[in-house]
Short mmCIF file of C-alpha atoms and ligand atoms in Angstrom, two decimals:
data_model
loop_
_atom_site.label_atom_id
_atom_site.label_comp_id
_atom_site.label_asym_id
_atom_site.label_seq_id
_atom_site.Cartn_x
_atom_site.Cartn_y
_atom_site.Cartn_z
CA UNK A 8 0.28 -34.32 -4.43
CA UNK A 9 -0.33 -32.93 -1.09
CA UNK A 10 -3.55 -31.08 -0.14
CA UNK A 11 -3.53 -27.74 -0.58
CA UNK A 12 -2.12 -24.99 2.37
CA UNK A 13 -5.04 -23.33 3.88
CA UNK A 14 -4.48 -19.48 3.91
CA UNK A 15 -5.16 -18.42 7.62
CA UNK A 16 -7.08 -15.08 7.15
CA UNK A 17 -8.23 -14.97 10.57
CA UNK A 18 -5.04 -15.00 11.55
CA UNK A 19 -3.16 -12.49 9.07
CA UNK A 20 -6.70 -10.28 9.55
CA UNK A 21 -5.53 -10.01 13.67
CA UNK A 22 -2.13 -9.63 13.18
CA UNK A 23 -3.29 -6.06 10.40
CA UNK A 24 -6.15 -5.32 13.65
CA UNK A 25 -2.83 -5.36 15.86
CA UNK A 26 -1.20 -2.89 13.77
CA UNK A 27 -3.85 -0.78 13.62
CA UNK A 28 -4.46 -0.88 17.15
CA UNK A 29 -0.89 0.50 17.91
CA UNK A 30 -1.54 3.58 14.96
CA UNK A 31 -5.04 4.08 16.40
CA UNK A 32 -3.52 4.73 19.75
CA UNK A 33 -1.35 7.76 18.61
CA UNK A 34 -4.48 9.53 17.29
CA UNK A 35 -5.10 12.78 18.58
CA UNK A 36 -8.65 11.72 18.22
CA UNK A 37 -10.74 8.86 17.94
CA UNK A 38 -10.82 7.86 14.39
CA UNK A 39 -14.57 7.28 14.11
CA UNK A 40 -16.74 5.11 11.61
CA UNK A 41 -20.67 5.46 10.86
CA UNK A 42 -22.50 2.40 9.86
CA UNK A 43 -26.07 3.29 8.00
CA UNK A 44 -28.11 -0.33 8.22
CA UNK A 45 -31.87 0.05 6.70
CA UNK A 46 -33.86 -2.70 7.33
CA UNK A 47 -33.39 -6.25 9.57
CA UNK A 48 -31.94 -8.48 7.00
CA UNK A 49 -30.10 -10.64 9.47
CA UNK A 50 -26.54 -11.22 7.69
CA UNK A 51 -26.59 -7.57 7.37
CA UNK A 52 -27.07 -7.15 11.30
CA UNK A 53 -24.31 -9.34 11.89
CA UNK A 54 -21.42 -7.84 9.21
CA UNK A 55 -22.34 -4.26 11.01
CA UNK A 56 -22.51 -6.13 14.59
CA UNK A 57 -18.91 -7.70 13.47
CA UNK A 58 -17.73 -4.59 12.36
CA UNK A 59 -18.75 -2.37 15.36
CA UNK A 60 -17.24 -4.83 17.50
CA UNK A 61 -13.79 -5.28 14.98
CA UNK A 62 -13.58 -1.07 15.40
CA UNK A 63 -14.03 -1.04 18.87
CA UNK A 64 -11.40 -3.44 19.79
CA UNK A 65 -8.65 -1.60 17.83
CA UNK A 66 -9.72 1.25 19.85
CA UNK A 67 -12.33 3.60 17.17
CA UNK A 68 -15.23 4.48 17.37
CA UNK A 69 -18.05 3.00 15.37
CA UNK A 70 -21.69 3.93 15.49
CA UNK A 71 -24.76 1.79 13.65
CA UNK A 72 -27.50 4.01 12.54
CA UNK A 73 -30.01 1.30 12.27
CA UNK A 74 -32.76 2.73 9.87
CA UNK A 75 -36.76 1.25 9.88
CA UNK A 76 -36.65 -0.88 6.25
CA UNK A 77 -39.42 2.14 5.27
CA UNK A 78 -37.05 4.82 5.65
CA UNK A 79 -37.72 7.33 2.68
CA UNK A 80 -34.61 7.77 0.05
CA UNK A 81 -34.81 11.52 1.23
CA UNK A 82 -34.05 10.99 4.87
CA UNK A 83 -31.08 8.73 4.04
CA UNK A 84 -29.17 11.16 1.56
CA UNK A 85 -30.17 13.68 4.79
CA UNK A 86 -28.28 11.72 7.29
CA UNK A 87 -25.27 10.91 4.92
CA UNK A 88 -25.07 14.47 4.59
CA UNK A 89 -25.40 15.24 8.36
CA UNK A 90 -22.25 12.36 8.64
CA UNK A 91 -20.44 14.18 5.84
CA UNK A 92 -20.32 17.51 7.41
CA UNK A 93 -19.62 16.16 10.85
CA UNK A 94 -15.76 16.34 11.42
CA UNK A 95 -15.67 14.01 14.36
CA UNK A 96 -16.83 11.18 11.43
CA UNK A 97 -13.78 10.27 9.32
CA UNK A 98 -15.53 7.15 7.36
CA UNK A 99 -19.52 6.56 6.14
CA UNK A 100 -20.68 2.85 4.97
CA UNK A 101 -24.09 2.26 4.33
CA UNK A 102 -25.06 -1.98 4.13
CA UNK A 103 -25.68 -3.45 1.37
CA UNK A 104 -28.26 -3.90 -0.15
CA UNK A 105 -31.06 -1.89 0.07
CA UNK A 106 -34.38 -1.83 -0.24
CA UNK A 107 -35.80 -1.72 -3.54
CA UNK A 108 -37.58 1.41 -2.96
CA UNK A 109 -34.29 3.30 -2.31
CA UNK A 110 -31.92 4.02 -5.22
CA UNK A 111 -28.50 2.49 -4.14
CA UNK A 112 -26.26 4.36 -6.64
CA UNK A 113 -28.48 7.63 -4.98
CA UNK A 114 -27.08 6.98 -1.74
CA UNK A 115 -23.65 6.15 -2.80
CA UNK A 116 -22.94 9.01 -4.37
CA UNK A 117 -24.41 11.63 -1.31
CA UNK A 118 -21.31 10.04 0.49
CA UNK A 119 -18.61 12.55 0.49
CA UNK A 120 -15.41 10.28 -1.58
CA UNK A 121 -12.69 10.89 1.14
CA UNK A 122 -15.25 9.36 3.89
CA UNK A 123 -16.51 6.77 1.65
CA UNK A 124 -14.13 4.04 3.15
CA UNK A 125 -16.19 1.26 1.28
CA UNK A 126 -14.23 2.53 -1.86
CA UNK A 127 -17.87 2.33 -3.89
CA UNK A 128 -18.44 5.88 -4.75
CA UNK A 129 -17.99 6.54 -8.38
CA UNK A 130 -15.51 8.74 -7.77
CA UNK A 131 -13.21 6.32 -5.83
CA UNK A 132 -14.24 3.54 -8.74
CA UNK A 133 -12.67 6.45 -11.36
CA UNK A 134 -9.49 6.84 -9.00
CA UNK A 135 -8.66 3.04 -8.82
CA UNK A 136 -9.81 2.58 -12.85
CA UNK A 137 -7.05 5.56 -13.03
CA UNK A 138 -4.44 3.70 -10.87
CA UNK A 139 -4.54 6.90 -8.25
CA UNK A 140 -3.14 6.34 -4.65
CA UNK A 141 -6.28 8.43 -3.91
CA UNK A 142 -8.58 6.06 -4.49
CA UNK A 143 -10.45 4.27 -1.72
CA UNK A 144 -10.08 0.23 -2.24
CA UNK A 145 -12.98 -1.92 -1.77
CA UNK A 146 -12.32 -3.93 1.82
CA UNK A 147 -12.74 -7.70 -0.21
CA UNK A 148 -11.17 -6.83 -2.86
CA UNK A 149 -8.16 -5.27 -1.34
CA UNK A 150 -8.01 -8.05 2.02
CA UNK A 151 -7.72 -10.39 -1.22
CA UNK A 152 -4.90 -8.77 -2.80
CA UNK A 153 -3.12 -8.97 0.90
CA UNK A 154 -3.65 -12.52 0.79
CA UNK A 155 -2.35 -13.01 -2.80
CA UNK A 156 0.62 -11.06 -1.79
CA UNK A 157 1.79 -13.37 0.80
CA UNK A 158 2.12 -16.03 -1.35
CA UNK A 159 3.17 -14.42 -4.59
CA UNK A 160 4.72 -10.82 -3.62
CA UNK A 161 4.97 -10.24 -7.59
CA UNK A 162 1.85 -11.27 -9.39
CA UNK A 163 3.19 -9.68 -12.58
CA UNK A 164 1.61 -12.42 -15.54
CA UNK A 165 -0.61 -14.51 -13.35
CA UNK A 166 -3.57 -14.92 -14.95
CA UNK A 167 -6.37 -14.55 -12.41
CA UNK A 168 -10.31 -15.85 -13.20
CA UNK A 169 -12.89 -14.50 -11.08
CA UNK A 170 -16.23 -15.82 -10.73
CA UNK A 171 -19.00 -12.98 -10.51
CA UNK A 172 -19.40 -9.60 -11.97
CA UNK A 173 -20.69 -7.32 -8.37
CA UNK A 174 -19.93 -3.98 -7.72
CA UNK A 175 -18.63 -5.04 -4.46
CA UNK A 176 -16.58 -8.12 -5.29
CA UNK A 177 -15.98 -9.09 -9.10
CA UNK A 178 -14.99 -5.57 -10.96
CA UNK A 179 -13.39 -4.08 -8.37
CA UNK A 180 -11.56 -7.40 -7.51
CA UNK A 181 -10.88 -7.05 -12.18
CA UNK A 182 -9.43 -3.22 -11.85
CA UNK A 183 -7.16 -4.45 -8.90
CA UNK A 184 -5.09 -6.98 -9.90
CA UNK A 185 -5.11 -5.51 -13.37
CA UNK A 186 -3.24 -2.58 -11.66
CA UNK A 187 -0.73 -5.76 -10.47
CA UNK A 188 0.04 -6.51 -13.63
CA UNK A 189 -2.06 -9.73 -13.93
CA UNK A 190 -4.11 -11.27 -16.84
CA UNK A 191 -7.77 -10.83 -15.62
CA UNK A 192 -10.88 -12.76 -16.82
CA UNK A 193 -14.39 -12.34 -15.56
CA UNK A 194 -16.71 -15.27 -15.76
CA UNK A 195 -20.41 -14.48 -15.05
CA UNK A 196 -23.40 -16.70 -15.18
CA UNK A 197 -24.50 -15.68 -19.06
CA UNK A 198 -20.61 -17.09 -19.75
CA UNK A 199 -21.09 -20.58 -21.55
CA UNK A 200 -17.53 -22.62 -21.20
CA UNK A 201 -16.66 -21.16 -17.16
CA UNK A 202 -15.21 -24.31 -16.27
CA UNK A 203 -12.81 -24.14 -19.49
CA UNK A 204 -11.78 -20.73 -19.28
CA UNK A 205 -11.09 -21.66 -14.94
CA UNK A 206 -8.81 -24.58 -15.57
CA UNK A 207 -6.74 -21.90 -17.19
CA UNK A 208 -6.05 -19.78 -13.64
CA UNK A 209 -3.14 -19.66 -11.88
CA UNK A 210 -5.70 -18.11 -9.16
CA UNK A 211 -9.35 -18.61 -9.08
CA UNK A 212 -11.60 -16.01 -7.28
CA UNK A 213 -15.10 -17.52 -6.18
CA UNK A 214 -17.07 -14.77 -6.07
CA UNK A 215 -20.77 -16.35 -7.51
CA UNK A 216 -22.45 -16.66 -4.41
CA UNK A 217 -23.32 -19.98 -4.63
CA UNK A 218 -22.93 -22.75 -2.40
CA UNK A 219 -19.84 -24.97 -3.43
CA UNK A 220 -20.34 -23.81 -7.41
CA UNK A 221 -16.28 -24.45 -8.23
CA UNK A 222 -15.94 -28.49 -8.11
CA UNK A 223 -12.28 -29.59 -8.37
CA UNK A 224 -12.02 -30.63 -12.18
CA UNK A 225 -12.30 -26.89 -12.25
CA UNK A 226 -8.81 -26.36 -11.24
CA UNK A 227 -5.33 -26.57 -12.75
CA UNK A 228 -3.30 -28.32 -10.64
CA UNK A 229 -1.19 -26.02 -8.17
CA UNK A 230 -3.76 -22.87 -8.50
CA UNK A 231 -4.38 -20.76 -5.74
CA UNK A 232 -8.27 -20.35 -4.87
CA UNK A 233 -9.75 -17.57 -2.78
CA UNK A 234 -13.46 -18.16 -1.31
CA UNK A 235 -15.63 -15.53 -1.53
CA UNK A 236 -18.71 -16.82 -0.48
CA UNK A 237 -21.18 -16.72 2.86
CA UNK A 238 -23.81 -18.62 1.91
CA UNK A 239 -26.24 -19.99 4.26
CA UNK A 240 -27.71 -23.19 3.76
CA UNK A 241 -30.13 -24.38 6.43
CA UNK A 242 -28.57 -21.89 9.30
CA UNK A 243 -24.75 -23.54 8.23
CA UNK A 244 -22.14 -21.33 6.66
CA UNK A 245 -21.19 -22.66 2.87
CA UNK A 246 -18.50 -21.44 0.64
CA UNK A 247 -18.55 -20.61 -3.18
CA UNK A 248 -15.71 -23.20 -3.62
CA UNK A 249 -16.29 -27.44 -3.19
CA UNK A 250 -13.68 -27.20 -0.47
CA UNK A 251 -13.24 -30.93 0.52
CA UNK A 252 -12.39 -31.81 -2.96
CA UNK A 253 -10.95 -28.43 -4.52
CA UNK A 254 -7.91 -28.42 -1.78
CA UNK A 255 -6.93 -31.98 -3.21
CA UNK A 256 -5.73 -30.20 -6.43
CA UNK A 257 -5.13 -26.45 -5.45
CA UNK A 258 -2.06 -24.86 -4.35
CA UNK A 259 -3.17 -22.72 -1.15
CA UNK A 260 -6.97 -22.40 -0.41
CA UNK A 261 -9.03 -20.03 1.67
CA UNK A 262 -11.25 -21.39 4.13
CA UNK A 263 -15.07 -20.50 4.68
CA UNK A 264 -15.33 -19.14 7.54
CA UNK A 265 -11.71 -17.64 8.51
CA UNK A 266 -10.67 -16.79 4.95
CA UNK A 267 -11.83 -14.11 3.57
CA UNK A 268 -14.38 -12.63 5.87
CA UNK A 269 -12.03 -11.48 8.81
CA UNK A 270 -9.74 -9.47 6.16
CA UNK A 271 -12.54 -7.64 4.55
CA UNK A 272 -13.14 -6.36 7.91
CA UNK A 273 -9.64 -5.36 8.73
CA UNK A 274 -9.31 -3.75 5.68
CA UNK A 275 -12.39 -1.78 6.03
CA UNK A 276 -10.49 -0.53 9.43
CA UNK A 277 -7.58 0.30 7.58
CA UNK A 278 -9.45 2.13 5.51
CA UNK A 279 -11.04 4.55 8.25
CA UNK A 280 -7.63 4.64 9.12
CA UNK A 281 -6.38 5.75 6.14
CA UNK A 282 -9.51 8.29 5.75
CA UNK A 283 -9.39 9.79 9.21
CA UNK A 284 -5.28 10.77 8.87
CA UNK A 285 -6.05 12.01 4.95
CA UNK A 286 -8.92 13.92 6.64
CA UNK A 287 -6.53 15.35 9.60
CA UNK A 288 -3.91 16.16 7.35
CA UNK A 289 -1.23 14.30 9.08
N1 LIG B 309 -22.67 -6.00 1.49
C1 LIG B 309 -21.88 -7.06 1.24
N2 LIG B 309 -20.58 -6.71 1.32
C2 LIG B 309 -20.56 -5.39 1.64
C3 LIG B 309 -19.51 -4.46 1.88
O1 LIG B 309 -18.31 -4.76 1.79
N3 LIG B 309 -19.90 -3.20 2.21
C4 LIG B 309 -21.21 -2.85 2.27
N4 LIG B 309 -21.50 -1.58 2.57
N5 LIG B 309 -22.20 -3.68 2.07
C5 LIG B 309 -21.88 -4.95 1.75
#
């Protein structure tokens, strides 16, 4: 059999940033994103760097509130609610994660839902568990479910494993294609037979964080597998998924980088997007 076809996310992610560029333009005003970052964890600095950069090219605005890593929980919820009842700010992120002195599920829920364009308030978790167009999709999560699309525009019956149980990645990633009609497991790491219960996926999402975890006798043959995974490993990037070997039985396969990272951050756009015309009433 053929190697697998790589899945060019890079490229799909510019073509959704061109889109958005052309809907950003017919704004009466700027759509505009605020990016809380506490602390210098380094990947951190350069997702939010990434995704200043990714807003201002389609033409928003995007400002990085880069907090000291001491920063009480009190002045945090005070900015959020500064950001909430500013109405030139249409969408709020905060980085994840925090610091352990700082309550995360605090600070997500001071974000007001229809600015929370990370989709992680419980309130937007309830509207997507409900099937609402309301809700606010998580940026992976929902880039992935572009991705899938392309390939299988009805993924009615598919069943789908995916590898990790976040808050970010793995449930949201669950409730999503749920909502498309596929079969969902969840493997985690307290799961005893994960390879078994993978070689039963029509698609396989890597989302462990672990350097090259899903080794091709994983795989069924012709399954599609999305990479999750940034993992650094002496200063060089590293997938969840054993690439080199893993595209010698897959279907289509996401590269790391240029897979899944780019999307995230187009979708977060397209969520602003999304939030600023809800929040304009157009
Ligand atoms: N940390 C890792 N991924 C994400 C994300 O999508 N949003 C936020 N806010 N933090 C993250």
């Amino acid at each position: 059999m053929a190697d697998a076809q790589i899945i060019d996310g890079k490229n799909i992610a510019r073509m959704i940033r061109l889109n958005l560029t052309e809907k950003v333009s017919q704004c009466s005003e700027k759509p505009r994103l605020a990016v809380i970052l506490v602390g210098n964890d380094e990947a951190s600095l350069v997702y939010d760097t990434a995704k200043q950069r990714a807003a201002r090219e389609i033409g928003m605005d995007c400002q990085i509130y880069h907090l000291d890593e001491y920063v009480t929980e009190r002045e945090l919820l005070d900015l959020i609610s500064q950001l909430n009842e500013d109405i030139h700010v249409h969408g709020i992120i905060v980085q994840l994660p925090l610091p352990p002195h700082i309550n995360s599920l605090h600070v997500l829920m001071q974000i007001a839902p229809e600015k929370d364009v990370d989709g992680f308030h419980p309130v937007n978790v309830g509207l997507m568990q409900a099937k609402s167009p309301l809700a606010m999709i998580p940026a992976t999560p929902k880039g992935i479910l572009f991705l899938l699309k392309q390939i299988y525009p009805d993924l009615s019956g598919k069943h789908a494993v995916i590898i990790g149980r976040s808050a970010i990645v793995g449930r949201p990633m669950a409730t999503l294609l749920l909502n498309n009609d596929c079969t969902v497991t969840i493997v985690h790491t307290k799961t005893s037979n994960i390879a078994d219960i993978v070689q039963q996926a029509d698609i396989v999402i890597a989302a462990c964080g672990k350097c090259h975890t899903v080794k091709a006798d994983w795989i069924k043959s012709g399954a599609v597998v999305i990479d999750v995974g940034i993992n650094r490993i002496d200063g060089k990037l590293c997938g969840d998924v054993d690439f080199e070997n893993v595209k010698k039985v897959a279907s289509y396969i996401t590269p790391v980088p240029g897979g899944v990272g780019p999307m995230t951050i187009a979708m977060l756009l397209a969520n602003t997007y999304e939030a600023y015309l809800r929040q304009t009433n157009i």
